C-alpha positions as CSV (number, residue, x, y, z in Angstrom):
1,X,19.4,18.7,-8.8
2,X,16.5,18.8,-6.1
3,X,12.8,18.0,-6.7
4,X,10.5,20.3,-5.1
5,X,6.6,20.1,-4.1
6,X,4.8,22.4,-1.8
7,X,1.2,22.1,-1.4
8,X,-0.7,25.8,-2.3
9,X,-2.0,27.7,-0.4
10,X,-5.7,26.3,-1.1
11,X,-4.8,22.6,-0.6
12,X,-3.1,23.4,2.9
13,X,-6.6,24.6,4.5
14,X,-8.5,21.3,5.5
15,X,-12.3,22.9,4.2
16,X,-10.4,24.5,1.3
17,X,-9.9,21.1,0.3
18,X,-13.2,19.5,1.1
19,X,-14.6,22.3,-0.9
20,X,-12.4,21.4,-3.8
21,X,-13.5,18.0,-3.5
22,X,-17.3,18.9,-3.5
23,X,-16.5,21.5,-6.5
24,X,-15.1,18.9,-8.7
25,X,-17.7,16.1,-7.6
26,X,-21.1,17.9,-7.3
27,X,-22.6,15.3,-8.9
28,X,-22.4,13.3,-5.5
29,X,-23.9,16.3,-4.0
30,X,-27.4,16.2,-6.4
31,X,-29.0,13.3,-4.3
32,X,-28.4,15.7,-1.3
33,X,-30.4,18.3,-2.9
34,X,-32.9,16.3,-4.1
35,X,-33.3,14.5,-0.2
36,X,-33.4,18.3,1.3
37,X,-36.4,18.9,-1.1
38,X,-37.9,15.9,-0.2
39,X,-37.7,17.2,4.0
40,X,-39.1,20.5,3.0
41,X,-42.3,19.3,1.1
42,X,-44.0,17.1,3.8
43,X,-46.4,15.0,5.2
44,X,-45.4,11.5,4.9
45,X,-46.1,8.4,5.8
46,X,-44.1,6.6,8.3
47,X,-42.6,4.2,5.8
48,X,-41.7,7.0,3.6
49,X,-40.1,8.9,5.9
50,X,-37.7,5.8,6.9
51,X,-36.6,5.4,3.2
52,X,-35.5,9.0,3.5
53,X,-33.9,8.4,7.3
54,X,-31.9,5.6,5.9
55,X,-31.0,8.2,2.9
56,X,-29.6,10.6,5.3
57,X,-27.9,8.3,7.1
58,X,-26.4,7.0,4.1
59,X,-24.9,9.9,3.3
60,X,-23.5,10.8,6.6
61,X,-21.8,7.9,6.4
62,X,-20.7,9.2,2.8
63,X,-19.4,12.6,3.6
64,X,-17.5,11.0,6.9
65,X,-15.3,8.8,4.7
66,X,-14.7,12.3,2.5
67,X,-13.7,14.1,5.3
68,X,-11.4,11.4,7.1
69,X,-10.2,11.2,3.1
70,X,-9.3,14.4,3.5
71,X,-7.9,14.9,6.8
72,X,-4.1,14.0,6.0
73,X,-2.6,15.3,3.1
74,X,0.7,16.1,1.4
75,X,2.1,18.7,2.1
76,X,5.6,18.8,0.9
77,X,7.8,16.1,-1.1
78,X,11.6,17.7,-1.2
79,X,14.2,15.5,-2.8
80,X,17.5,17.0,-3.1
81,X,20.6,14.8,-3.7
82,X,19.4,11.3,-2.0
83,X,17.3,12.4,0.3
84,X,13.6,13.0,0.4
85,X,11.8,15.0,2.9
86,X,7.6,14.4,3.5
87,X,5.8,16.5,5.1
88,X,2.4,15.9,6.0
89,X,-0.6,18.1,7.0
90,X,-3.4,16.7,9.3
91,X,-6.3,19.1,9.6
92,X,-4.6,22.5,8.2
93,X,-0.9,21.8,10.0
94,X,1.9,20.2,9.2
95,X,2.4,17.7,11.7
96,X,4.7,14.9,10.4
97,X,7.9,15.5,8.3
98,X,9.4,11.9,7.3
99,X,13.2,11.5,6.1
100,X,13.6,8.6,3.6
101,X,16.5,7.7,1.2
102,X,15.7,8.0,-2.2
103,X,16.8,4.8,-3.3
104,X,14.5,3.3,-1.0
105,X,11.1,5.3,-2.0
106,X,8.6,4.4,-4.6
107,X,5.9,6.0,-5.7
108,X,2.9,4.0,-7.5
109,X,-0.7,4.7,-7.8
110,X,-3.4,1.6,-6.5
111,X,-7.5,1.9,-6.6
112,X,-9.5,1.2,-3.5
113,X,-13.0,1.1,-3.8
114,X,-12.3,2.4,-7.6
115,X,-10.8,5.6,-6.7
116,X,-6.9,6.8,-7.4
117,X,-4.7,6.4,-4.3
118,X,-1.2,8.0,-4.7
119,X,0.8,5.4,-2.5
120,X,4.4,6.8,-1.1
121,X,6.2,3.5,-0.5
122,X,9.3,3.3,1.6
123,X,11.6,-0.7,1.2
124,X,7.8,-1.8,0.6
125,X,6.1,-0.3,3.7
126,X,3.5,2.1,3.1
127,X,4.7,5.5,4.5
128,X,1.5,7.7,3.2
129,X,-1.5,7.4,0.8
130,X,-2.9,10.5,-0.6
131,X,-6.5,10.5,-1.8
132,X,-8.3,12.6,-4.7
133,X,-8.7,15.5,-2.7
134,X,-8.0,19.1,-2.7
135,X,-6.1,19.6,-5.7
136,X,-4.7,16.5,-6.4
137,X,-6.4,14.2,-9.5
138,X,-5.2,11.5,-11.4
139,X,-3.7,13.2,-14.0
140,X,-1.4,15.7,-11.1
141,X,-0.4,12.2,-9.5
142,X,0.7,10.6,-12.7
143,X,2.7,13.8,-13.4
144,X,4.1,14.0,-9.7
145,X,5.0,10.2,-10.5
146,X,6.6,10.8,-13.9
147,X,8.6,13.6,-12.2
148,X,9.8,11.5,-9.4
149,X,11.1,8.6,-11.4
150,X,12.8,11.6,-14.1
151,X,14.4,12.5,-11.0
152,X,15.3,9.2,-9.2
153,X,17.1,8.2,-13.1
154,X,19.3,11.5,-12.9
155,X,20.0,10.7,-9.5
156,X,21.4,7.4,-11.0
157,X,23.1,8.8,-14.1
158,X,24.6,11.1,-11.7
159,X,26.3,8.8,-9.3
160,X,27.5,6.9,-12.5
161,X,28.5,9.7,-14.1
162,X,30.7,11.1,-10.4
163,X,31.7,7.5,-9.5
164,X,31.6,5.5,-6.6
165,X,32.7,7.8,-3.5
């Protein structure tokens, strides 16, 4: 029994996954757009041109918090017997691999700021949060949930199944 999860090939290239994250939110792209217009078509007044300043800055700030959202990632989540093995990508390399006991992990999704966070508990600790990036949505991190916990229960069954050795 072993439950396996390697990231593809898109998700472990950092841009790959900002781009994925752009793709599936354009929408927060459109006041972009519509800002760049705005610089192209000038002359202002100083007041106007302040508003659209504080714009740009605005969303700066914005696409800073996507990137930094998107800078660590999972890469790998390997469980095989009871033992789970984490590996996490920062920028486009794997550059952390975590060994937890299985009976110890937990796997629950919270909101900050109203957005999905896949949370990777260890005895209560947080060990890693993945954001809605790359190729991960909510509906992939309630089925990577489901499948943890179907495999954590035939972990169980199995040790009560083999006995206490």
């Amino acid at each position: 029994m072993q439950l396996n999860y390697n990231s593809s090939h898109t998700d472990q290239n950092y841009l790959g996954r900002v781009f994925l994250f752009a793709k599936r939110n354009y929408w927060l792209f459109i006041l972009d757009i519509i800002i760049l217009a705005f610089f192209l078509i000038p002359p202002y007044t100083w007041d106007e041109t302040k508003i659209l300043l504080a714009l740009c800055v605005i969303l700066i700030i914005r696409d800073v918090i996507v990137l930094r959202m998107s800078y660590k990632h999972l890469g790998k989540f390997i469980a095989k017997g009871n033992e789970i093995s984490i590996g996490i990508l920062k920028g486009s390399k794997f550059q952390e691999d975590i060994t937890e006991w299985l009976p110890d992990i937990e796997i629950e999704i919270r909101y900050a700021l109203n957005t999905p966070v896949l949370t990777i508990l260890s005895s209560g600790e947080v060990i890693f949060k993945q954001y809605t990036v790359g190729i991960w949505t909510i509906d992939k991190m309630k089925e990577f949930i489901d499948s943890f916990y179907d495999y954590k229960k035939e972990q169980a069954l199995w040790k009560i199944y083999k006995g206490q050795n």
